[in-house]
Amino acid sequence: MYPLARRSPTLAPANHMLAAKESLFPMDAIALGPVLISVPRLYAIGAALLLLVASLWLLGMPRRAHARWFNGLVIAWVLGARLGYVAMHPDAYAAAPLDVLKIWQPGFHGIWGMLAALVWSAWALRDHVLRMIGAMAMVVGSSSLWLVLVTLAPLGNPMPLAELPDLELQTLEGEAVNLRQLRGERVVINLWATWCPPCLREMPLLEEADARDGVTVVVVNQGEELLQVIRYLDDQALEFRYPLLDPRQELMVIMESPGLPTTMLFDAEGRAMERHVGELSRAQLDSWLQGD
Protein backbone atom coordinates (compact mmCIF):
# COMPACT_ATOMS: atom_id res chain seq x y z
CA MET A 1 0.00 0.00 0.00
CA TYR A 2 1.21 3.48 -0.78
CA PRO A 3 0.03 6.46 1.29
CA LEU A 4 -0.76 9.82 -0.18
CA ALA A 5 2.68 11.17 0.69
CA ARG A 6 4.12 8.94 -2.06
CA ARG A 7 1.96 10.37 -4.83
CA SER A 8 3.20 11.93 -8.01
CA PRO A 9 3.78 15.71 -7.86
CA THR A 10 1.29 16.14 -10.72
CA LEU A 11 -1.71 15.45 -8.48
CA ALA A 12 -4.54 17.90 -8.52
CA PRO A 13 -5.78 20.46 -5.93
CA ALA A 14 -8.47 18.04 -4.73
CA ASN A 15 -5.68 16.48 -2.67
CA HIS A 16 -6.05 19.27 -0.10
CA MET A 17 -9.55 18.05 0.72
CA LEU A 18 -8.24 14.55 1.24
CA ALA A 19 -5.32 15.70 3.36
CA ALA A 20 -7.76 16.96 5.97
CA LYS A 21 -9.04 13.40 6.37
CA GLU A 22 -5.67 11.72 6.74
CA SER A 23 -5.57 12.18 10.51
CA LEU A 24 -8.64 9.95 10.80
CA PHE A 25 -8.40 6.19 11.09
CA PRO A 26 -9.90 4.61 7.98
CA MET A 27 -11.73 1.37 8.52
CA ASP A 28 -8.94 -0.85 7.17
CA ALA A 29 -5.61 1.01 7.20
CA ILE A 30 -3.86 3.92 8.88
CA ALA A 31 -0.95 6.05 7.77
CA LEU A 32 2.08 6.05 10.07
CA GLY A 33 4.41 8.55 8.46
CA PRO A 34 5.20 7.29 4.95
CA VAL A 35 3.86 3.78 5.65
CA LEU A 36 0.34 2.39 5.47
CA ILE A 37 -0.48 -0.40 7.92
CA SER A 38 -3.70 -2.38 7.79
CA VAL A 39 -5.69 -2.09 11.01
CA PRO A 40 -5.83 -5.88 11.63
CA ARG A 41 -2.04 -6.02 11.38
CA LEU A 42 -1.78 -3.09 13.76
CA TYR A 43 -3.96 -5.00 16.22
CA ALA A 44 -1.70 -8.04 15.76
CA ILE A 45 1.41 -5.98 16.49
CA GLY A 46 -0.22 -4.59 19.63
CA ALA A 47 -1.28 -8.05 20.85
CA ALA A 48 2.22 -9.42 20.18
CA LEU A 49 3.87 -6.57 22.11
CA LEU A 50 1.49 -7.16 25.02
CA LEU A 51 2.37 -10.86 24.97
CA LEU A 52 6.09 -10.02 24.88
CA VAL A 53 5.89 -7.73 27.91
CA ALA A 54 3.62 -10.05 29.90
CA SER A 55 5.73 -13.13 29.21
CA LEU A 56 8.97 -11.35 30.16
CA TRP A 57 7.41 -10.37 33.47
CA LEU A 58 5.44 -13.51 34.33
CA LEU A 59 7.30 -16.52 32.94
CA GLY A 60 10.62 -15.83 34.63
CA MET A 61 12.61 -17.29 31.75
CA PRO A 62 16.27 -16.48 31.02
CA ARG A 63 16.47 -13.81 28.33
CA ARG A 64 18.07 -16.11 25.77
CA ALA A 65 15.50 -18.87 26.27
CA HIS A 66 12.68 -16.33 26.20
CA ALA A 67 13.95 -14.81 22.95
CA ARG A 68 14.15 -18.27 21.35
CA TRP A 69 10.60 -19.12 22.42
CA PHE A 70 9.07 -15.77 21.46
CA ASN A 71 10.80 -15.50 18.07
CA GLY A 72 9.75 -19.04 17.23
CA LEU A 73 6.24 -18.22 18.41
CA VAL A 74 5.93 -15.32 15.99
CA ILE A 75 7.19 -17.44 13.08
CA ALA A 76 4.86 -20.30 14.02
CA TRP A 77 1.85 -17.98 14.24
CA VAL A 78 2.54 -16.37 10.86
CA LEU A 79 3.12 -19.71 9.12
CA GLY A 80 0.14 -21.37 10.78
CA ALA A 81 -2.20 -18.45 10.04
CA ARG A 82 -1.04 -18.28 6.44
CA LEU A 83 -1.17 -21.99 5.69
CA GLY A 84 -4.53 -22.31 7.43
CA TYR A 85 -5.96 -19.57 5.23
CA VAL A 86 -4.46 -21.19 2.13
CA ALA A 87 -6.04 -24.53 3.08
CA MET A 88 -9.42 -22.81 3.31
CA HIS A 89 -9.06 -21.27 -0.19
CA PRO A 90 -7.50 -24.09 -2.21
CA ASP A 91 -8.86 -23.07 -5.61
CA ALA A 92 -7.44 -19.54 -5.47
CA TYR A 93 -3.97 -20.70 -4.45
CA ALA A 94 -4.01 -23.65 -6.87
CA ALA A 95 -4.44 -21.12 -9.67
CA ALA A 96 -1.45 -19.07 -8.41
CA PRO A 97 0.69 -21.16 -6.00
CA LEU A 98 3.36 -18.49 -5.56
CA ASP A 99 0.75 -16.21 -3.99
CA VAL A 100 1.26 -18.23 -0.80
CA LEU A 101 4.61 -16.44 -0.42
CA LYS A 102 3.12 -12.96 -0.81
CA ILE A 103 2.67 -12.38 2.90
CA TRP A 104 2.16 -8.63 2.39
CA GLN A 105 -1.23 -9.51 0.90
CA PRO A 106 -4.25 -10.22 3.12
CA GLY A 107 -4.78 -13.90 3.91
CA PHE A 108 -4.18 -15.02 7.51
CA HIS A 109 -6.50 -17.04 9.77
CA GLY A 110 -6.20 -16.23 13.46
CA ILE A 111 -7.41 -19.58 14.82
CA TRP A 112 -4.87 -21.54 12.79
CA GLY A 113 -2.16 -19.11 13.87
CA MET A 114 -3.07 -19.62 17.51
CA LEU A 115 -3.01 -23.42 17.15
CA ALA A 116 0.44 -23.29 15.55
CA ALA A 117 1.70 -21.00 18.33
CA LEU A 118 0.34 -23.40 20.96
CA VAL A 119 2.07 -26.37 19.35
CA TRP A 120 5.36 -24.44 19.24
CA SER A 121 5.02 -23.39 22.88
CA ALA A 122 4.28 -26.95 23.98
CA TRP A 123 7.36 -28.25 22.19
CA ALA A 124 9.76 -25.40 23.04
CA LEU A 125 8.88 -25.40 26.75
CA ARG A 126 8.28 -29.13 27.18
CA ASP A 127 10.95 -29.36 29.90
CA HIS A 128 9.23 -26.69 32.05
CA VAL A 129 5.60 -27.66 32.55
CA LEU A 130 4.53 -24.61 34.56
CA ARG A 131 6.15 -22.22 32.09
CA MET A 132 4.59 -24.15 29.22
CA ILE A 133 1.11 -23.87 30.75
CA GLY A 134 1.59 -20.18 31.46
CA ALA A 135 2.93 -19.49 27.99
CA MET A 136 0.05 -21.34 26.34
CA ALA A 137 -2.48 -19.46 28.44
CA MET A 138 -0.94 -16.14 27.38
CA VAL A 139 -0.95 -17.23 23.73
CA VAL A 140 -4.66 -17.99 23.98
CA GLY A 141 -5.26 -14.65 25.72
CA SER A 142 -3.33 -12.55 23.21
CA SER A 143 -4.86 -14.37 20.23
CA SER A 144 -8.33 -13.91 21.68
CA LEU A 145 -7.61 -10.22 22.20
CA TRP A 146 -6.61 -9.90 18.54
CA LEU A 147 -9.77 -11.66 17.37
CA VAL A 148 -11.93 -9.41 19.57
CA LEU A 149 -10.22 -6.28 18.25
CA VAL A 150 -10.64 -7.40 14.64
CA THR A 151 -14.31 -8.14 15.29
CA LEU A 152 -15.14 -4.96 17.20
CA ALA A 153 -12.78 -2.74 15.12
CA PRO A 154 -12.39 0.06 17.70
CA LEU A 155 -10.18 2.03 15.30
CA GLY A 156 -12.61 1.66 12.42
CA ASN A 157 -14.92 4.17 10.82
CA PRO A 158 -18.23 3.39 9.10
CA MET A 159 -18.14 2.56 5.40
CA PRO A 160 -17.41 5.88 3.66
CA LEU A 161 -19.96 5.15 0.92
CA ALA A 162 -23.38 3.58 1.26
CA GLU A 163 -23.93 3.17 -2.48
CA LEU A 164 -22.39 3.84 -5.86
CA PRO A 165 -21.63 7.57 -5.99
CA ASP A 166 -23.40 9.95 -8.32
CA LEU A 167 -20.14 10.91 -10.01
CA GLU A 168 -19.43 11.33 -13.72
CA LEU A 169 -15.97 10.46 -15.02
CA GLN A 170 -14.54 10.01 -18.50
CA THR A 171 -13.26 6.95 -20.30
CA LEU A 172 -9.97 7.01 -22.18
CA GLU A 173 -11.98 7.81 -25.33
CA GLY A 174 -13.58 10.84 -23.66
CA GLU A 175 -17.02 9.30 -23.08
CA ALA A 176 -18.84 10.23 -19.87
CA VAL A 177 -19.76 7.45 -17.43
CA ASN A 178 -21.86 8.01 -14.32
CA LEU A 179 -20.88 5.44 -11.70
CA ARG A 180 -24.39 5.27 -10.29
CA GLN A 181 -25.65 3.96 -13.63
CA LEU A 182 -23.51 0.80 -13.42
CA ARG A 183 -26.00 -1.12 -11.29
CA GLY A 184 -27.22 -4.52 -12.41
CA GLU A 185 -24.01 -6.47 -11.70
CA ARG A 186 -21.55 -6.64 -8.86
CA VAL A 187 -19.28 -3.62 -9.29
CA VAL A 188 -15.63 -3.47 -8.23
CA ILE A 189 -14.17 0.05 -8.19
CA ASN A 190 -10.38 0.22 -7.99
CA LEU A 191 -8.33 3.37 -7.51
CA TRP A 192 -4.84 3.13 -9.01
CA ALA A 193 -1.89 4.97 -10.53
CA THR A 194 1.08 3.92 -12.66
CA TRP A 195 3.60 5.00 -9.98
CA CYS A 196 2.06 2.59 -7.42
CA PRO A 197 3.69 -0.91 -7.55
CA PRO A 198 0.90 -2.70 -5.60
CA CYS A 199 -1.63 -1.18 -8.03
CA LEU A 200 0.24 -2.58 -11.01
CA ARG A 201 0.65 -6.03 -9.45
CA GLU A 202 -3.11 -6.44 -9.01
CA MET A 203 -4.15 -5.13 -12.44
CA PRO A 204 -4.03 -8.55 -14.19
CA LEU A 205 -6.17 -9.99 -11.39
CA LEU A 206 -8.71 -7.21 -11.86
CA GLU A 207 -8.70 -7.81 -15.62
CA GLU A 208 -9.57 -11.47 -14.97
CA ALA A 209 -12.40 -10.42 -12.66
CA ASP A 210 -13.76 -8.06 -15.33
CA ALA A 211 -14.21 -11.04 -17.64
CA ARG A 212 -16.48 -12.87 -15.15
CA ASP A 213 -20.20 -13.06 -15.71
CA GLY A 214 -22.15 -10.71 -13.50
CA VAL A 215 -19.11 -8.60 -12.55
CA THR A 216 -18.14 -5.09 -13.67
CA VAL A 217 -14.67 -3.82 -12.81
CA VAL A 218 -14.04 -0.08 -12.94
CA VAL A 219 -10.38 0.98 -12.76
CA VAL A 220 -10.14 4.69 -11.98
CA ASN A 221 -6.75 6.29 -12.49
CA GLN A 222 -5.90 8.97 -9.94
CA GLY A 223 -4.45 12.24 -11.14
CA GLU A 224 -2.36 11.15 -14.13
CA GLU A 225 -2.26 12.28 -17.76
CA LEU A 226 -4.32 10.46 -20.39
CA LEU A 227 -1.26 9.52 -22.47
CA GLN A 228 0.51 8.05 -19.46
CA VAL A 229 -2.47 5.82 -18.64
CA ILE A 230 -2.99 4.68 -22.25
CA ARG A 231 0.69 3.92 -22.66
CA TYR A 232 0.77 1.71 -19.55
CA LEU A 233 -2.40 -0.23 -20.41
CA ASP A 234 -1.24 -0.77 -24.00
CA ASP A 235 2.26 -1.87 -22.94
CA GLN A 236 0.77 -4.44 -20.56
CA ALA A 237 -1.99 -5.49 -23.00
CA LEU A 238 -4.63 -4.84 -20.33
CA GLU A 239 -8.24 -4.33 -21.37
CA PHE A 240 -11.10 -3.14 -19.18
CA ARG A 241 -14.65 -2.19 -20.04
CA TYR A 242 -14.42 0.88 -17.82
CA PRO A 243 -10.94 2.39 -17.57
CA LEU A 244 -11.74 5.86 -16.24
CA LEU A 245 -9.79 9.01 -15.51
CA ASP A 246 -10.16 11.00 -12.30
CA PRO A 247 -7.74 13.91 -12.80
CA ARG A 248 -8.94 15.80 -9.71
CA GLN A 249 -9.11 12.64 -7.57
CA GLU A 250 -12.71 13.28 -6.60
CA LEU A 251 -13.39 9.59 -6.06
CA MET A 252 -10.39 9.27 -3.75
CA VAL A 253 -11.95 11.98 -1.57
CA ILE A 254 -15.41 10.40 -1.66
CA MET A 255 -14.02 6.97 -0.74
CA GLU A 256 -11.86 8.51 2.04
CA SER A 257 -8.88 6.60 0.75
CA PRO A 258 -5.62 7.03 2.71
CA GLY A 259 -3.55 5.65 -0.16
CA LEU A 260 -3.39 3.44 -3.22
CA PRO A 261 -4.59 0.98 -4.24
CA THR A 262 -8.08 1.21 -2.75
CA THR A 263 -10.87 -1.11 -3.85
CA MET A 264 -14.59 -1.17 -3.09
CA LEU A 265 -17.24 -3.76 -3.89
CA PHE A 266 -20.88 -2.90 -4.59
CA ASP A 267 -23.76 -5.34 -5.07
CA ALA A 268 -26.09 -5.42 -8.06
CA GLU A 269 -28.33 -2.80 -6.43
CA GLY A 270 -25.37 -0.46 -6.03
CA ARG A 271 -25.00 -0.91 -2.25
CA ALA A 272 -21.50 -0.84 -0.76
CA MET A 273 -20.39 -4.22 0.58
CA GLU A 274 -16.61 -4.21 1.11
CA ARG A 275 -13.60 -1.92 1.09
CA HIS A 276 -9.91 -2.78 1.08
CA VAL A 277 -6.86 -0.51 1.12
CA GLY A 278 -3.76 -2.17 -0.27
CA GLU A 279 -3.04 -4.97 -2.71
CA LEU A 280 -5.82 -7.49 -3.19
CA SER A 281 -5.18 -11.21 -3.12
CA ARG A 282 -6.81 -13.65 -5.53
CA ALA A 283 -8.48 -15.47 -2.62
CA GLN A 284 -9.90 -12.24 -1.20
CA LEU A 285 -11.28 -11.10 -4.55
CA ASP A 286 -12.74 -14.55 -5.23
CA SER A 287 -14.46 -14.45 -1.84
CA TRP A 288 -15.93 -11.02 -2.62
CA LEU A 289 -17.25 -12.04 -6.01
CA GLN A 290 -18.63 -15.38 -4.86
CA GLY A 291 -20.49 -13.67 -2.02
CA ASP A 292 -18.74 -15.63 0.77
Coordinates of C-alpha atoms in Angstrom, one line a residue:
M1 CA 0.0 0.0 0.0
Y2 CA 1.2 3.5 -0.8
P3 CA 0.0 6.5 1.3
L4 CA -0.8 9.8 -0.2
A5 CA 2.7 11.2 0.7
R6 CA 4.1 8.9 -2.1
R7 CA 2.0 10.4 -4.8
S8 CA 3.2 11.9 -8.0
P9 CA 3.8 15.7 -7.9
T10 CA 1.3 16.1 -10.7
L11 CA -1.7 15.4 -8.5
A12 CA -4.5 17.9 -8.5
P13 CA -5.8 20.5 -5.9
A14 CA -8.5 18.0 -4.7
N15 CA -5.7 16.5 -2.7
H16 CA -6.0 19.3 -0.1
M17 CA -9.6 18.0 0.7
L18 CA -8.2 14.6 1.2
A19 CA -5.3 15.7 3.4
A20 CA -7.8 17.0 6.0
K21 CA -9.0 13.4 6.4
E22 CA -5.7 11.7 6.7
S23 CA -5.6 12.2 10.5
L24 CA -8.6 10.0 10.8
F25 CA -8.4 6.2 11.1
P26 CA -9.9 4.6 8.0
M27 CA -11.7 1.4 8.5
D28 CA -8.9 -0.8 7.2
A29 CA -5.6 1.0 7.2
I30 CA -3.9 3.9 8.9
A31 CA -0.9 6.1 7.8
L32 CA 2.1 6.1 10.1
G33 CA 4.4 8.6 8.5
P34 CA 5.2 7.3 4.9
V35 CA 3.9 3.8 5.7
L36 CA 0.3 2.4 5.5
I37 CA -0.5 -0.4 7.9
S38 CA -3.7 -2.4 7.8
V39 CA -5.7 -2.1 11.0
P40 CA -5.8 -5.9 11.6
R41 CA -2.0 -6.0 11.4
L42 CA -1.8 -3.1 13.8
Y43 CA -4.0 -5.0 16.2
A44 CA -1.7 -8.0 15.8
I45 CA 1.4 -6.0 16.5
G46 CA -0.2 -4.6 19.6
A47 CA -1.3 -8.1 20.8
A48 CA 2.2 -9.4 20.2
L49 CA 3.9 -6.6 22.1
L50 CA 1.5 -7.2 25.0
L51 CA 2.4 -10.9 25.0
L52 CA 6.1 -10.0 24.9
V53 CA 5.9 -7.7 27.9
A54 CA 3.6 -10.1 29.9
S55 CA 5.7 -13.1 29.2
L56 CA 9.0 -11.3 30.2
W57 CA 7.4 -10.4 33.5
L58 CA 5.4 -13.5 34.3
L59 CA 7.3 -16.5 32.9
G60 CA 10.6 -15.8 34.6
M61 CA 12.6 -17.3 31.7
P62 CA 16.3 -16.5 31.0
R63 CA 16.5 -13.8 28.3
R64 CA 18.1 -16.1 25.8
A65 CA 15.5 -18.9 26.3
H66 CA 12.7 -16.3 26.2
A67 CA 14.0 -14.8 22.9
R68 CA 14.1 -18.3 21.4
W69 CA 10.6 -19.1 22.4
F70 CA 9.1 -15.8 21.5
N71 CA 10.8 -15.5 18.1
G72 CA 9.7 -19.0 17.2
L73 CA 6.2 -18.2 18.4
V74 CA 5.9 -15.3 16.0
I75 CA 7.2 -17.4 13.1
A76 CA 4.9 -20.3 14.0
W77 CA 1.9 -18.0 14.2
V78 CA 2.5 -16.4 10.9
L79 CA 3.1 -19.7 9.1
G80 CA 0.1 -21.4 10.8
A81 CA -2.2 -18.5 10.0
R82 CA -1.0 -18.3 6.4
L83 CA -1.2 -22.0 5.7
G84 CA -4.5 -22.3 7.4
Y85 CA -6.0 -19.6 5.2
V86 CA -4.5 -21.2 2.1
A87 CA -6.0 -24.5 3.1
M88 CA -9.4 -22.8 3.3
H89 CA -9.1 -21.3 -0.2
P90 CA -7.5 -24.1 -2.2
D91 CA -8.9 -23.1 -5.6
A92 CA -7.4 -19.5 -5.5
Y93 CA -4.0 -20.7 -4.5
A94 CA -4.0 -23.6 -6.9
A95 CA -4.4 -21.1 -9.7
A96 CA -1.5 -19.1 -8.4
P97 CA 0.7 -21.2 -6.0
L98 CA 3.4 -18.5 -5.6
D99 CA 0.7 -16.2 -4.0
V100 CA 1.3 -18.2 -0.8
L101 CA 4.6 -16.4 -0.4
K102 CA 3.1 -13.0 -0.8
I103 CA 2.7 -12.4 2.9
W104 CA 2.2 -8.6 2.4
Q105 CA -1.2 -9.5 0.9
P106 CA -4.2 -10.2 3.1
G107 CA -4.8 -13.9 3.9
F108 CA -4.2 -15.0 7.5
H109 CA -6.5 -17.0 9.8
G110 CA -6.2 -16.2 13.5
I111 CA -7.4 -19.6 14.8
W112 CA -4.9 -21.5 12.8
G113 CA -2.2 -19.1 13.9
M114 CA -3.1 -19.6 17.5
L115 CA -3.0 -23.4 17.2
A116 CA 0.4 -23.3 15.6
A117 CA 1.7 -21.0 18.3
L118 CA 0.3 -23.4 21.0
V119 CA 2.1 -26.4 19.3
W120 CA 5.4 -24.4 19.2
S121 CA 5.0 -23.4 22.9
A122 CA 4.3 -26.9 24.0
W123 CA 7.4 -28.3 22.2
A124 CA 9.8 -25.4 23.0
L125 CA 8.9 -25.4 26.8
R126 CA 8.3 -29.1 27.2
D127 CA 10.9 -29.4 29.9
H128 CA 9.2 -26.7 32.0
V129 CA 5.6 -27.7 32.5
L130 CA 4.5 -24.6 34.6
R131 CA 6.1 -22.2 32.1
M132 CA 4.6 -24.1 29.2
I133 CA 1.1 -23.9 30.7
G134 CA 1.6 -20.2 31.5
A135 CA 2.9 -19.5 28.0
M136 CA 0.1 -21.3 26.3
A137 CA -2.5 -19.5 28.4
M138 CA -0.9 -16.1 27.4
V139 CA -0.9 -17.2 23.7
V140 CA -4.7 -18.0 24.0
G141 CA -5.3 -14.7 25.7
S142 CA -3.3 -12.5 23.2
S143 CA -4.9 -14.4 20.2
S144 CA -8.3 -13.9 21.7
L145 CA -7.6 -10.2 22.2
W146 CA -6.6 -9.9 18.5
L147 CA -9.8 -11.7 17.4
V148 CA -11.9 -9.4 19.6
L149 CA -10.2 -6.3 18.3
V150 CA -10.6 -7.4 14.6
T151 CA -14.3 -8.1 15.3
L152 CA -15.1 -5.0 17.2
A153 CA -12.8 -2.7 15.1
P154 CA -12.4 0.1 17.7
L155 CA -10.2 2.0 15.3
G156 CA -12.6 1.7 12.4
N157 CA -14.9 4.2 10.8
P158 CA -18.2 3.4 9.1
M159 CA -18.1 2.6 5.4
P160 CA -17.4 5.9 3.7
L161 CA -20.0 5.2 0.9
A162 CA -23.4 3.6 1.3
E163 CA -23.9 3.2 -2.5
L164 CA -22.4 3.8 -5.9
P165 CA -21.6 7.6 -6.0
D166 CA -23.4 10.0 -8.3
L167 CA -20.1 10.9 -10.0
E168 CA -19.4 11.3 -13.7
L169 CA -16.0 10.5 -15.0
Q170 CA -14.5 10.0 -18.5
T171 CA -13.3 6.9 -20.3
L172 CA -10.0 7.0 -22.2
E173 CA -12.0 7.8 -25.3
G174 CA -13.6 10.8 -23.7
E175 CA -17.0 9.3 -23.1
A176 CA -18.8 10.2 -19.9
V177 CA -19.8 7.5 -17.4
N178 CA -21.9 8.0 -14.3
L179 CA -20.9 5.4 -11.7
R180 CA -24.4 5.3 -10.3
Q181 CA -25.7 4.0 -13.6
L182 CA -23.5 0.8 -13.4
R183 CA -26.0 -1.1 -11.3
G184 CA -27.2 -4.5 -12.4
E185 CA -24.0 -6.5 -11.7
R186 CA -21.5 -6.6 -8.9
V187 CA -19.3 -3.6 -9.3
V188 CA -15.6 -3.5 -8.2
I189 CA -14.2 0.0 -8.2
N190 CA -10.4 0.2 -8.0
L191 CA -8.3 3.4 -7.5
W192 CA -4.8 3.1 -9.0
A193 CA -1.9 5.0 -10.5
T194 CA 1.1 3.9 -12.7
W195 CA 3.6 5.0 -10.0
C196 CA 2.1 2.6 -7.4
P197 CA 3.7 -0.9 -7.6
P198 CA 0.9 -2.7 -5.6
C199 CA -1.6 -1.2 -8.0
L200 CA 0.2 -2.6 -11.0
R201 CA 0.6 -6.0 -9.5
E202 CA -3.1 -6.4 -9.0
M203 CA -4.1 -5.1 -12.4
P204 CA -4.0 -8.6 -14.2
L205 CA -6.2 -10.0 -11.4
L206 CA -8.7 -7.2 -11.9
E207 CA -8.7 -7.8 -15.6
E208 CA -9.6 -11.5 -15.0
A209 CA -12.4 -10.4 -12.7
D210 CA -13.8 -8.1 -15.3
A211 CA -14.2 -11.0 -17.6
R212 CA -16.5 -12.9 -15.2
D213 CA -20.2 -13.1 -15.7
G214 CA -22.2 -10.7 -13.5
V215 CA -19.1 -8.6 -12.6
T216 CA -18.1 -5.1 -13.7
V217 CA -14.7 -3.8 -12.8
V218 CA -14.0 -0.1 -12.9
V219 CA -10.4 1.0 -12.8
V220 CA -10.1 4.7 -12.0
N221 CA -6.8 6.3 -12.5
Q222 CA -5.9 9.0 -9.9
G223 CA -4.5 12.2 -11.1
E224 CA -2.4 11.2 -14.1
E225 CA -2.3 12.3 -17.8
L226 CA -4.3 10.5 -20.4
L227 CA -1.3 9.5 -22.5
Q228 CA 0.5 8.0 -19.5
V229 CA -2.5 5.8 -18.6
I230 CA -3.0 4.7 -22.2
R231 CA 0.7 3.9 -22.7
Y232 CA 0.8 1.7 -19.6
L233 CA -2.4 -0.2 -20.4
D234 CA -1.2 -0.8 -24.0
D235 CA 2.3 -1.9 -22.9
Q236 CA 0.8 -4.4 -20.6
A237 CA -2.0 -5.5 -23.0
L238 CA -4.6 -4.8 -20.3
E239 CA -8.2 -4.3 -21.4
F240 CA -11.1 -3.1 -19.2
R241 CA -14.7 -2.2 -20.0
Y242 CA -14.4 0.9 -17.8
P243 CA -10.9 2.4 -17.6
L244 CA -11.7 5.9 -16.2
L245 CA -9.8 9.0 -15.5
D246 CA -10.2 11.0 -12.3
P247 CA -7.7 13.9 -12.8
R248 CA -8.9 15.8 -9.7
Q249 CA -9.1 12.6 -7.6
E250 CA -12.7 13.3 -6.6
L251 CA -13.4 9.6 -6.1
M252 CA -10.4 9.3 -3.7
V253 CA -12.0 12.0 -1.6
I254 CA -15.4 10.4 -1.7
M255 CA -14.0 7.0 -0.7
E256 CA -11.9 8.5 2.0
S257 CA -8.9 6.6 0.8
P258 CA -5.6 7.0 2.7
G259 CA -3.5 5.6 -0.2
L260 CA -3.4 3.4 -3.2
P261 CA -4.6 1.0 -4.2
T262 CA -8.1 1.2 -2.7
T263 CA -10.9 -1.1 -3.9
M264 CA -14.6 -1.2 -3.1
L265 CA -17.2 -3.8 -3.9
F266 CA -20.9 -2.9 -4.6
D267 CA -23.8 -5.3 -5.1
A268 CA -26.1 -5.4 -8.1
E269 CA -28.3 -2.8 -6.4
G270 CA -25.4 -0.5 -6.0
R271 CA -25.0 -0.9 -2.3
A272 CA -21.5 -0.8 -0.8
M273 CA -20.4 -4.2 0.6
E274 CA -16.6 -4.2 1.1
R275 CA -13.6 -1.9 1.1
H276 CA -9.9 -2.8 1.1
V277 CA -6.9 -0.5 1.1
G278 CA -3.8 -2.2 -0.3
E279 CA -3.0 -5.0 -2.7
L280 CA -5.8 -7.5 -3.2
S281 CA -5.2 -11.2 -3.1
R282 CA -6.8 -13.6 -5.5
A283 CA -8.5 -15.5 -2.6
Q284 CA -9.9 -12.2 -1.2
L285 CA -11.3 -11.1 -4.6
D286 CA -12.7 -14.5 -5.2
S287 CA -14.5 -14.4 -1.8
W288 CA -15.9 -11.0 -2.6
L289 CA -17.3 -12.0 -6.0
Q290 CA -18.6 -15.4 -4.9
G291 CA -20.5 -13.7 -2.0
D292 CA -18.7 -15.6 0.8

